[in-house]
Coordinates of C-alpha atoms in Angstrom, one line a residue:
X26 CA 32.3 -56.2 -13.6
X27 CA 30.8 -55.9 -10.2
X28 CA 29.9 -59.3 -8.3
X29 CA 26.7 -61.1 -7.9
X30 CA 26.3 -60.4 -4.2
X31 CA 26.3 -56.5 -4.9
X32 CA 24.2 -56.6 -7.8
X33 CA 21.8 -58.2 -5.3
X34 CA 22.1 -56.0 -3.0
X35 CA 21.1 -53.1 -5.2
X36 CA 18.4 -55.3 -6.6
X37 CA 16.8 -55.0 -2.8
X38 CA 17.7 -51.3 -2.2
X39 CA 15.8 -50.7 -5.2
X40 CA 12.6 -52.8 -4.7
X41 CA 12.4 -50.8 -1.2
X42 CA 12.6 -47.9 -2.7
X43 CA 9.7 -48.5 -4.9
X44 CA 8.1 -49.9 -2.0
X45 CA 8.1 -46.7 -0.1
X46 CA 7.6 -44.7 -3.4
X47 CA 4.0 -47.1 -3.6
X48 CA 3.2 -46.8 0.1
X49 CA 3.2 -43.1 -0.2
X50 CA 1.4 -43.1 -3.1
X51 CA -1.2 -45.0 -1.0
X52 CA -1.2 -42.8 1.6
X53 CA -1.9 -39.7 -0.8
X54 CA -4.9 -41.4 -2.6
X55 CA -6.1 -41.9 1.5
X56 CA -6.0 -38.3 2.0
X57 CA -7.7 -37.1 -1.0
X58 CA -10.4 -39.3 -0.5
X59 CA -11.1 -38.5 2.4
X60 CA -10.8 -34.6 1.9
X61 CA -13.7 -35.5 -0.7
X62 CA -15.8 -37.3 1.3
X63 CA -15.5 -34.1 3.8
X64 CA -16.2 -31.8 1.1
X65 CA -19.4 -33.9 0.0
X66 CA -20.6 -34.1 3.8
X67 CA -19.5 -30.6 4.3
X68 CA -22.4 -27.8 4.7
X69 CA -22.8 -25.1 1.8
X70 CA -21.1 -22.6 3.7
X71 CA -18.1 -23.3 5.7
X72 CA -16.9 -21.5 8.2
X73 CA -13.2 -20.0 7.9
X74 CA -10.5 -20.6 10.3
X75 CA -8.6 -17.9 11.9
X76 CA -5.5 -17.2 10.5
X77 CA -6.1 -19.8 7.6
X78 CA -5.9 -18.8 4.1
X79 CA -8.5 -20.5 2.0
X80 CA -6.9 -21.9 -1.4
X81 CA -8.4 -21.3 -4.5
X82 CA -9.1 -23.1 -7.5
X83 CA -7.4 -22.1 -10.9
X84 CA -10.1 -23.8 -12.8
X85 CA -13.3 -22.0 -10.9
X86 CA -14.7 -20.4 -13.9
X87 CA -15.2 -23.6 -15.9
X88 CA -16.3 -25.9 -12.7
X89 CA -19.0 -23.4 -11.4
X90 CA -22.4 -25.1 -11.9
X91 CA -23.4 -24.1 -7.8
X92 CA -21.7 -21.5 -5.2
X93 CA -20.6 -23.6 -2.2
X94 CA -18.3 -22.3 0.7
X95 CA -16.4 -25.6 1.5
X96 CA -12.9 -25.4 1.1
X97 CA -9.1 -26.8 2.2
X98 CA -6.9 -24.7 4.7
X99 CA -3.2 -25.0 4.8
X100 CA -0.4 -24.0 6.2
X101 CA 3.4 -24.3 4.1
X102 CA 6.6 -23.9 5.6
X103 CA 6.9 -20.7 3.9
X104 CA 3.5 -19.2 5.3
X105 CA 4.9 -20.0 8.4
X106 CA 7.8 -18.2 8.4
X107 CA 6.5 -15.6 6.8
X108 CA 4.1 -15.4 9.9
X109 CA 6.9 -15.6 12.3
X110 CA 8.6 -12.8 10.9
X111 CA 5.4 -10.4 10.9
X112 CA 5.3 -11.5 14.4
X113 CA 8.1 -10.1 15.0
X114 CA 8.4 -7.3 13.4
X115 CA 5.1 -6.5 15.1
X116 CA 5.6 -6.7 18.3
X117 CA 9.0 -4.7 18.0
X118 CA 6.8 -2.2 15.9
X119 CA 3.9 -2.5 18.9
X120 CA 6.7 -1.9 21.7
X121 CA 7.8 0.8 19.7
X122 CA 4.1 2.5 19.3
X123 CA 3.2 2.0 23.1
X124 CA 6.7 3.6 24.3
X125 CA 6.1 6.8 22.4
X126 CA 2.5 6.9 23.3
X127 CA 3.1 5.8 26.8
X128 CA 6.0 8.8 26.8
X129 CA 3.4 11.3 25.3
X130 CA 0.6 10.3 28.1
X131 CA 3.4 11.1 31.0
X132 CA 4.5 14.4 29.8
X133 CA 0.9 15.7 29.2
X134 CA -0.1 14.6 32.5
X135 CA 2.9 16.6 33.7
X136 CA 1.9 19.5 31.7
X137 CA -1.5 19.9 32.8
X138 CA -1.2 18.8 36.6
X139 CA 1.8 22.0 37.1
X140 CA -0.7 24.6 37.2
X141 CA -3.3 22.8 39.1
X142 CA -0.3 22.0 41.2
X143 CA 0.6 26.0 41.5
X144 CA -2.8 26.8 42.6
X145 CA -2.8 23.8 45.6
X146 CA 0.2 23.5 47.5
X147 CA -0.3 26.7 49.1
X148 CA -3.3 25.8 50.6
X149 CA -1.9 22.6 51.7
X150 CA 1.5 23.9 53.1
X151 CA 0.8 27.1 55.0
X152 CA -2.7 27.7 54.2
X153 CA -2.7 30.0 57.6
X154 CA -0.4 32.8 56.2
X155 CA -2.3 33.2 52.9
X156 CA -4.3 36.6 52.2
X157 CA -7.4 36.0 51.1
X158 CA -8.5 35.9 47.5
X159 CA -10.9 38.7 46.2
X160 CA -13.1 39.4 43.0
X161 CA -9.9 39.1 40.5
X162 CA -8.0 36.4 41.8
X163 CA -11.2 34.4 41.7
X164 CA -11.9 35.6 38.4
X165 CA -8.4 34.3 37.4
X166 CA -9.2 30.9 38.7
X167 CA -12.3 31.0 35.8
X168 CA -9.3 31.6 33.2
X169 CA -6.9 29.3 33.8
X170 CA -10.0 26.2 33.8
X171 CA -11.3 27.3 30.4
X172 CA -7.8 27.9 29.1
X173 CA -6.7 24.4 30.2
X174 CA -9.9 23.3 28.6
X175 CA -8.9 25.0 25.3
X176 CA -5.2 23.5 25.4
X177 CA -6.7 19.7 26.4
X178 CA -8.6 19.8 23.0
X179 CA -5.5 21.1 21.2
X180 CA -3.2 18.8 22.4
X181 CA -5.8 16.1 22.0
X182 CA -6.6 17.1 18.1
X183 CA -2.9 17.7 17.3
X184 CA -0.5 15.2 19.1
X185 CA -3.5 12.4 19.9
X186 CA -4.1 10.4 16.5
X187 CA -3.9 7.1 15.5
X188 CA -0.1 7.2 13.6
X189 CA -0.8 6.5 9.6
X190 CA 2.7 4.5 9.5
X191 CA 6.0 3.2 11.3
X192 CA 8.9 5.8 10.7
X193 CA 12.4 4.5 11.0
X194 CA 14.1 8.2 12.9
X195 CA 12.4 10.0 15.3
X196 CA 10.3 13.0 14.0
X197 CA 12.7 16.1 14.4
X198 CA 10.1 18.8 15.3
X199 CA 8.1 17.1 17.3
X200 CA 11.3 15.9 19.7
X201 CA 12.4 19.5 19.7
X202 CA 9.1 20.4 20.9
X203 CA 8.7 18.2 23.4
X204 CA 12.2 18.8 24.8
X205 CA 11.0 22.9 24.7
X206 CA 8.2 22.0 27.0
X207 CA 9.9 19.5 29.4
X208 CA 12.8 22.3 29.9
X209 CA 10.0 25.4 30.1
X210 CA 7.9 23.1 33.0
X211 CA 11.1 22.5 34.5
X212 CA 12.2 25.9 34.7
X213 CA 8.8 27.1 36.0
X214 CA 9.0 24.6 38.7
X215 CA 12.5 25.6 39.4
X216 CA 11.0 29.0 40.0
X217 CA 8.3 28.3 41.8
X218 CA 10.6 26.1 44.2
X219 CA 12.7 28.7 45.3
X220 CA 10.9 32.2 45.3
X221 CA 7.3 30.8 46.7
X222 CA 7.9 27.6 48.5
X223 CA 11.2 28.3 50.4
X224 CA 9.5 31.5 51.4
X225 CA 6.0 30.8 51.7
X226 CA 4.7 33.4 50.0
X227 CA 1.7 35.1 51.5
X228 CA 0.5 36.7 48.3
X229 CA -2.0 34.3 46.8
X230 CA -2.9 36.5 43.6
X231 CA 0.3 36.6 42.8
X232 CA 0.8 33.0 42.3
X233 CA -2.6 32.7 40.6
X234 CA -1.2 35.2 38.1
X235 CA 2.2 33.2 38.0
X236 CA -0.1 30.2 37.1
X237 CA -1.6 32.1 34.5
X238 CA 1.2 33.0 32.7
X239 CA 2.0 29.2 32.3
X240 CA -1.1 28.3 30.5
X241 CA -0.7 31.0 28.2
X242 CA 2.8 30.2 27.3
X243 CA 1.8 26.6 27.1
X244 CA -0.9 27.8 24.4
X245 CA 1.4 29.8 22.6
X246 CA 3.9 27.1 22.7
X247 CA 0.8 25.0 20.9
X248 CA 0.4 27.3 18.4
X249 CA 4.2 27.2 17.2
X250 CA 3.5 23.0 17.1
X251 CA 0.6 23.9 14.6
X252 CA 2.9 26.1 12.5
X253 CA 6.1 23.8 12.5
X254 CA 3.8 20.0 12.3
X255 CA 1.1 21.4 10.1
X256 CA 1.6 24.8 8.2
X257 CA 5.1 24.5 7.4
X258 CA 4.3 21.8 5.0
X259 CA 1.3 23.5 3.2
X260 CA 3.0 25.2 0.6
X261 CA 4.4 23.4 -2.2
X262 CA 8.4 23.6 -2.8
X263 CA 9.4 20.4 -4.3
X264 CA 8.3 18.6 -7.7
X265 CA 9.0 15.0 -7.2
X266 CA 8.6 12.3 -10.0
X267 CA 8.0 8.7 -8.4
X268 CA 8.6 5.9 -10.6
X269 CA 8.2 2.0 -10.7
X270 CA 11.0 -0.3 -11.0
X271 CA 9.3 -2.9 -12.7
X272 CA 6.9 -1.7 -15.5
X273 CA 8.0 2.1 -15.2
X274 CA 5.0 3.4 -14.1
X275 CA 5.1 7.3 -13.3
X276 CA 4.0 10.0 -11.3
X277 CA 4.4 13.3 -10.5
X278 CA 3.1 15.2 -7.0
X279 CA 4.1 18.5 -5.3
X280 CA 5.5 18.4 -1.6
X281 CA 6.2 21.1 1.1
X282 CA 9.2 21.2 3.3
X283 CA 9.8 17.9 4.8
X284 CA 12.1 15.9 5.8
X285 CA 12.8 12.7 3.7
X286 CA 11.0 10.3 5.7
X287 CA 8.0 12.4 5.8
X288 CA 7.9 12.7 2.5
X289 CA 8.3 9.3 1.4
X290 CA 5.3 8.4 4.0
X291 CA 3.6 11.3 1.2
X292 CA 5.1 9.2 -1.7
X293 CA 3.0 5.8 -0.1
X294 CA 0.0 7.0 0.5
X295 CA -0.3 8.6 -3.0
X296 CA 0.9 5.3 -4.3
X297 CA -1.6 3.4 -2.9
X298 CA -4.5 5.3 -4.5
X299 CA -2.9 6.8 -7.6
X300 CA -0.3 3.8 -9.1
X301 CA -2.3 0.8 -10.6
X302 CA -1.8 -2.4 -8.7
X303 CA 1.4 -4.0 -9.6
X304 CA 0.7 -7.1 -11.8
X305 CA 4.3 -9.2 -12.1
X306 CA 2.4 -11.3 -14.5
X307 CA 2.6 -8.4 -17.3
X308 CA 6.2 -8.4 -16.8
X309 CA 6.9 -12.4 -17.9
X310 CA 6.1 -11.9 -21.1
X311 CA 9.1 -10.0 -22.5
X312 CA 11.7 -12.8 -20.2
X313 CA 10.2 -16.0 -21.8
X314 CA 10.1 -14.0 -25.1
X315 CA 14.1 -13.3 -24.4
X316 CA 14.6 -17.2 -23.2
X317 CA 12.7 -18.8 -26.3
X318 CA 14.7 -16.2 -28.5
X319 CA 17.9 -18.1 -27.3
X320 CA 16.5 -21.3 -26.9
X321 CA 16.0 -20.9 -30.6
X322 CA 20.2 -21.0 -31.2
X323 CA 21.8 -24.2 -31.8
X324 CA 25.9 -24.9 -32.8
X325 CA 27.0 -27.7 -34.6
X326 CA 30.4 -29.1 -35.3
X327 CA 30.7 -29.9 -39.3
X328 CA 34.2 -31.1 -38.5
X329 CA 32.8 -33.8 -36.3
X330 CA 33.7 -34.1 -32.3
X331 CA 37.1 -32.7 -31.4
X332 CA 39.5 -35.2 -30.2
X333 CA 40.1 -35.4 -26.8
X334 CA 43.8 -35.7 -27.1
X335 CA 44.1 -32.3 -28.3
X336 CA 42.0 -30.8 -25.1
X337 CA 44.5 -32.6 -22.9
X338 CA 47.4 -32.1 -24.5
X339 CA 49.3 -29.4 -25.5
X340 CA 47.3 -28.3 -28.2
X341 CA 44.4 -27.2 -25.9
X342 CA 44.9 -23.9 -27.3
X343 CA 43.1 -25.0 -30.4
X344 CA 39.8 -26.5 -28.5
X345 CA 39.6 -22.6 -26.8
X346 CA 39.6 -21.3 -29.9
X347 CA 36.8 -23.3 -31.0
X348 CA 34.9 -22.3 -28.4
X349 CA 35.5 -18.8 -29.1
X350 CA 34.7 -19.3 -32.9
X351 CA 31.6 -21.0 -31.6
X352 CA 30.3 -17.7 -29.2
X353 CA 30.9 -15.7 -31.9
X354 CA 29.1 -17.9 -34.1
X355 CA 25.8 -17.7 -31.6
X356 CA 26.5 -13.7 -31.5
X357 CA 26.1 -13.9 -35.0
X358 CA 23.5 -15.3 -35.7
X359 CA 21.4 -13.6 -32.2
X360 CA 22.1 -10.3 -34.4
X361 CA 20.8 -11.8 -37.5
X362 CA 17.4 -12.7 -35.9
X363 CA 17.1 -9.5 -34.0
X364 CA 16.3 -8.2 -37.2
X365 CA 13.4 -9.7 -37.6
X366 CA 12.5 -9.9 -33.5
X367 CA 10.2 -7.0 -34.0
X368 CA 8.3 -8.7 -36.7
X369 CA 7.3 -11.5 -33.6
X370 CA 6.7 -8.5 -31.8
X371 CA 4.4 -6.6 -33.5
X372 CA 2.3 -10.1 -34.7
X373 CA 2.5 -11.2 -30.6
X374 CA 1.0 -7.8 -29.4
X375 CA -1.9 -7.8 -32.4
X376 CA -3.3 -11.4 -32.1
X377 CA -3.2 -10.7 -28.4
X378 CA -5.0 -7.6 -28.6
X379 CA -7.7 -9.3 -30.6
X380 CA -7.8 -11.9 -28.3
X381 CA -8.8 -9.5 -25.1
X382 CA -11.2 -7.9 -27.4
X383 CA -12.5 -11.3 -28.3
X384 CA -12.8 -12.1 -24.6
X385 CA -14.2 -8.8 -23.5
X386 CA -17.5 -9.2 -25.8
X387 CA -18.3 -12.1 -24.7
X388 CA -17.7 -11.0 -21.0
X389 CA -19.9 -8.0 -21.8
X390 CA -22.7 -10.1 -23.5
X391 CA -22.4 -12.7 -20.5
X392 CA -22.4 -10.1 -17.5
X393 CA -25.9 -8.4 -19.5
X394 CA -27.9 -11.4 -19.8
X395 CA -26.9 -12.4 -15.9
X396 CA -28.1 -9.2 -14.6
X397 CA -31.5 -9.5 -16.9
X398 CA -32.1 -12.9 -14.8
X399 CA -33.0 -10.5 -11.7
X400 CA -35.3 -7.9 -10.9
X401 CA -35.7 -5.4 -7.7
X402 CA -39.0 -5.7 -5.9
X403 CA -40.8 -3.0 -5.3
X404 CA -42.4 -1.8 -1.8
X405 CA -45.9 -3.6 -2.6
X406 CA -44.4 -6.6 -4.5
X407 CA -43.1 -7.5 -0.9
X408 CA -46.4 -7.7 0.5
X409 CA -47.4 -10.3 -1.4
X410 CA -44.7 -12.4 -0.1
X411 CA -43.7 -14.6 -3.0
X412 CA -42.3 -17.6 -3.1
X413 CA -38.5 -17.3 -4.6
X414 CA -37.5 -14.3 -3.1
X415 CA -33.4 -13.5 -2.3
X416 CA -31.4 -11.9 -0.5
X417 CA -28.3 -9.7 -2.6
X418 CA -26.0 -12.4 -1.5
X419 CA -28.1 -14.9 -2.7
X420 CA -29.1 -13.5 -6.0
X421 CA -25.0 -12.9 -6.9
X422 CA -24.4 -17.1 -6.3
X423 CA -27.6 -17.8 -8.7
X424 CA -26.3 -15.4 -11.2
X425 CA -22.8 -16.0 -10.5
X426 CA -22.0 -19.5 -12.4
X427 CA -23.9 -18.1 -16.2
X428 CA -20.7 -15.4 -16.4
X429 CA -18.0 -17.3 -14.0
X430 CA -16.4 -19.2 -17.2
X431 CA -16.5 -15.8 -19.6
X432 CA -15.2 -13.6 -16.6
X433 CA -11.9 -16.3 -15.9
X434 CA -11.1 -16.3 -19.7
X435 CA -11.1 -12.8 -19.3
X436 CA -8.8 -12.2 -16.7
X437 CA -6.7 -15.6 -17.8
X438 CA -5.9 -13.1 -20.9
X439 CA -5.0 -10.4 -19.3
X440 CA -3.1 -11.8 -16.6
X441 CA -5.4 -10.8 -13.9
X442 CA -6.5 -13.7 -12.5
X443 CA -4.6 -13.8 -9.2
X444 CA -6.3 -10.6 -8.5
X445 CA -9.8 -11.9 -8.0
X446 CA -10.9 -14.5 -6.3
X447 CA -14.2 -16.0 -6.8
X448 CA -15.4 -14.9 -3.2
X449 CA -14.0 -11.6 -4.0
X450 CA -15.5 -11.3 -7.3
X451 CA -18.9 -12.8 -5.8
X452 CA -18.7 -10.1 -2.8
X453 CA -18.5 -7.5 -5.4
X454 CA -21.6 -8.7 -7.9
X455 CA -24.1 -8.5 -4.5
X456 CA -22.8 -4.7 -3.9
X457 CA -23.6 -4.1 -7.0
X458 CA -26.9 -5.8 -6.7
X459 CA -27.7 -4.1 -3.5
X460 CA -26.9 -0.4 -4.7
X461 CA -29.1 -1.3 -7.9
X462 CA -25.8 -0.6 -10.2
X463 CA -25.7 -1.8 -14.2
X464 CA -23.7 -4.2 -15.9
X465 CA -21.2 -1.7 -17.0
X466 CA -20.4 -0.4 -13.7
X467 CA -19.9 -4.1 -12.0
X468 CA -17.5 -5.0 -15.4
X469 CA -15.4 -1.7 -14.6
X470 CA -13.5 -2.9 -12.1
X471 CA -12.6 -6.0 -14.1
X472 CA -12.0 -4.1 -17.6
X473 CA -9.0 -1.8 -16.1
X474 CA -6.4 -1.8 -13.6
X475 CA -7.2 0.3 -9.9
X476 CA -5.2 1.6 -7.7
X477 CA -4.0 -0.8 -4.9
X478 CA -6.5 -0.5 -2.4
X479 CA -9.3 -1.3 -4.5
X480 CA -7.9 -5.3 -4.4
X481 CA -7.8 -7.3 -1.4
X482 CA -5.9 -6.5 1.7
X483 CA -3.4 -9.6 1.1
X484 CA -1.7 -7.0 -1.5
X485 CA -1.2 -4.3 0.3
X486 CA -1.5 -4.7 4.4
X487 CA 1.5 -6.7 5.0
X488 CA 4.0 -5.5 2.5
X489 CA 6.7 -3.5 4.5
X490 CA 8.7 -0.8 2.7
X491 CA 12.8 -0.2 2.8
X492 CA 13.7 3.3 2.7
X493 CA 17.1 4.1 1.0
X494 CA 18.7 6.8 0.9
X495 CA 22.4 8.3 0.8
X496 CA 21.1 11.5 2.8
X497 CA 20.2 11.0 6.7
X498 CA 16.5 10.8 6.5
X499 CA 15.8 13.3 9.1
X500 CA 17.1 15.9 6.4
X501 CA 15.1 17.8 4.2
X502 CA 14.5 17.5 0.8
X503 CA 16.5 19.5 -1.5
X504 CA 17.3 20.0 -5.4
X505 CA 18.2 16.3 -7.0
X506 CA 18.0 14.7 -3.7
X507 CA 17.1 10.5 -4.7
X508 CA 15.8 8.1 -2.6
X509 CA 14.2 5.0 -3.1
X510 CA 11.1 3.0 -1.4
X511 CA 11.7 -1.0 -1.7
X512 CA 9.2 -3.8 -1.1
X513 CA 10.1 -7.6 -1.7
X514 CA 8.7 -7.8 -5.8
X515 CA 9.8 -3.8 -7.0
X516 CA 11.1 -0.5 -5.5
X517 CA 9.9 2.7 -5.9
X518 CA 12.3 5.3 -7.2
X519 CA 12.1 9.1 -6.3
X520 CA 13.6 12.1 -7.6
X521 CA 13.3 15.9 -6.2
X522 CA 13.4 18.7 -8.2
X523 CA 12.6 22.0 -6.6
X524 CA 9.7 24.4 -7.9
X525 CA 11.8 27.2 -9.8
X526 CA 11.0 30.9 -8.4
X527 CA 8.0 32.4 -10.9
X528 CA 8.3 36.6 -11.9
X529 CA 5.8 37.9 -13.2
X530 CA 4.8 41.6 -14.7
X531 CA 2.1 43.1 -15.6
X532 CA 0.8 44.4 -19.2
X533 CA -2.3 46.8 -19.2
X534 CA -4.6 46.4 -22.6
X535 CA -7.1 49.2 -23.2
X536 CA -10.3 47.8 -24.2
X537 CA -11.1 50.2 -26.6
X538 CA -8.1 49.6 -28.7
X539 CA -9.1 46.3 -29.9
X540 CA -10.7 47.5 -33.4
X541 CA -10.5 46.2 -36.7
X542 CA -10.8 46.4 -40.5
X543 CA -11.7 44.2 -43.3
X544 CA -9.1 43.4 -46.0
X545 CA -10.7 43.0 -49.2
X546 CA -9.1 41.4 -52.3
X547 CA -10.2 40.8 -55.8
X548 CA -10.7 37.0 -55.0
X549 CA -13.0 37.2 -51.9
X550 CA -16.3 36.3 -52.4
X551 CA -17.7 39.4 -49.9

């Protein structure tokens, strides 16, 4: 029995705790007040703060009476660092980027300055001993300008584009390449060091030719670049089937001779406009389905509760194996309602199918009787200047709240409702407005998944992709080679099966052998 004195003492400890539990409970009421006295002094269209993510109501289809643009911005703990981390991984992918491109800009200076460089030291050095240059050396010097011309566009159109994604090896072609023309410039300058500067050579054709022959071997070392970065690839060799973790969604696409890496760059950009946008929502149903199936089990003792004695004692041999008779009891009776799981099944699947075809006629109806609130004016209708007239913007937010409630049941029911937002979906009612489209085409994107792209950019532009693989990536891909692409919520999983090699022969048919005859029998009709 504890003592006075202490039960006063947690008497006091509790009273301040409900005293600070009230205090913060008057803060909050503070702060929502005064977020909605802010919102009702706000302007109807608020500006967005950089970096901010504006929140979004759950509840927007059935509070939409007027389009407004005043919203909350936050920041959690999470979204912070979540933003330190892109940060980071930015600005080692950034470094990255302007080393390679800083790399690239140093050797092509080299490349193209050498030959310039061929043709003007002499004239600087011992312009005194040169011969003079006649009609073909000076035709020579009208060659080598439109042939570096020629190579500057090359390089520019070939090696000189934005790069489509962040590769974790180096690209094994393109090093060799570059390592080919470092050592061929080196060896030319080698060359020219010690047979025409240590001896000053006199003959100034000559080393016009010599910087000749260097801008064509430059071009022809271009042209192997386009064969091994560009053509090599063209042709298909490899079948590979790309599948989704998560929902198993598939698809199959044909790929050339690349390395792994390269061709799991392929793999994402199909992805993107091919696969339907992953919805994790769709994939809840079948867990709480499995949890409220074994929710459903209960175990009772009959025999009442087992003495704690026996647990202790040396008989705790028995309590195990009531515990044992009790999982097998719970097995039992799992494999007993499995039989009739599919049943729930079956019933789940058809009242939910009516359900979205319930919703989707009254989205249908809605959307029609929206767009039949607004007409285009014509080119003479505008001259008259009357009074209510709209911009496409302005027309979706006045036609916006008569389908806002049927559109959010809609996309409640299908789970889709975390990808639209209402200034999303508003954004997309003015296009349609402005390109004069119908009802239909404006519900389409709405009715069925897209690909990824069509969505927002928060589900796509910061998602960063894990290549695995039990092959070095640089390889190339060959027969059953497996390697998978993983993101935070799924992974995407490849296989490689190699195009088999086609024979074919040839049959010749004579035309005039294709006659025929007419089989009668005695219960035709002819």
């Amino acid at each position: 029995m504890q003592s006075p004195t202490v039960m006063d003492a947690e008497e006091e400890e509790v009273l301040q705790v409900l005293e600070v539990c009230q205090t913060i409970e008057e803060f909050r009421e503070v702060i929502v007040t005064t977020i909605e006295e802010d919102s009702n002094n706000s302007p109807p269209v608020a500006s967005s703060g950089t970096g901010t993510k504006p929140s979004q109501d759950d509840n927007w289809g059935e509070t939409t009476t007027a389009v407004t643009g005043t919203s909350e911005h936050s920041l959690s703990q999470e979204d912070i660092v979540r933003i330190t981390k892109d940060l980071e991984d930015s600005v080692g992918l950034d470094c990255r980027r302007y080393f390679t491109l800083t790399l690239a800009v140093v050797m092509g200076l080299l490349v193209f300055l050498t030959p310039v460089a061929f043709l003007v030291l002499p004239h600087l050095l011992w312009p005194e001993k040169l011969q003079s240059c006649g009609t073909a050396c000076e035709g020579l010097f009208i060659s080598v300008a439109f042939k570096l011309l020629i190579l500057l566009l090359a390089v520019w159109a070939l090696f000189f584009r934005s790069p489509r994604a962040g590769l974790p090896r180096v690209f094994v072609f393109r090093a060799l390449l570059a390592v080919l023309v470092l050592l061929f410039v080196m060896s030319y300058w080698l060359f020219y060091g010690v047979r025409i500067l240590d001896t000053q050579d006199d003959n100034y054709q000559g080393i016009v030719q010599y910087a000749v022959s260097l801008v064509d071997a430059l071009l022809f070392i271009h042209y192997l670049a386009i064969v091994l970065l560009e053509l090599r690839q063209l042709q298909p060799c490899f079948s590979v089937c790309v599948m989704r973790s998560t929902d198993g969604e598939k698809r199959h696409y044909n790929l050339g001779q690349l390395s792994i890496q390269r061709a799991a760059l392929a793999v994402l950009e199909h992805y993107y406009c091919d696969f339907p946008v992953h919805n994790p929502a769709l994939l809840s149903a079948s867990k709480s389905r499995a949890a409220k199936h074994l929710a459903g089990l209960k175990v009772y003792n009959v025999d009442g509760e087992f003495p704690a004695a026996l647990a202790e004692g040396p008989g705790n041999n028995a309590a195990a194996g009531m515990a044992h008779s009790q999982s097998r009891a719970m097995i039992a009776a799992a494999a007993r309602r499995r039989d009739t799981s599919h049943n729930e099944l079956y019933y789940e699947d058809a009242e939910h199918e009516r359900r979205v075809r319930k919703r989707k006629a009254r989205l249908v109806v809605a959307v029609e009787e929206a767009f039949t609130h607004i007409k285009r004016m014509q080119e003479e209708e505008q001259k008259k200047t009357p009074v209510d007239v709209m911009d496409p913007r302005e027309a979706a937010q006045a036609i916006f709240p008569s389908m806002a409630r049927a559109l959010q049941k809609y996309l409640r029911t299908t789970k889709q409702q975390h990808c639209h937002s209402m200034e999303s979906i508003q954004q997309h009612l003015a296009f349609c407005i402005t390109n004069n489209m119908t009802p239909k085409a404006f519900l389409e994107s709405y009715l069925s998944a897209g690909p990824t792209l069509q969505y927002s950019r928060s589900h796509w532009l910061a998602r960063q992709w894990t290549l695995i693989s039990d092959a070095s990536v640089t390889s190339g891909l060959s027969d059953g080679c497996v390697f998978q692409l993983k993101c935070v919520d799924f992974s995407l999983v490849v296989t490689t099966k190699k195009i088999p090699y086609i024979q074919m022969s040839e049959e010749y048919i004579d035309p005039k052998s294709h006659k025929f005859v007419l089989r009668l029998q005695s219960e035709t009709s002819v």
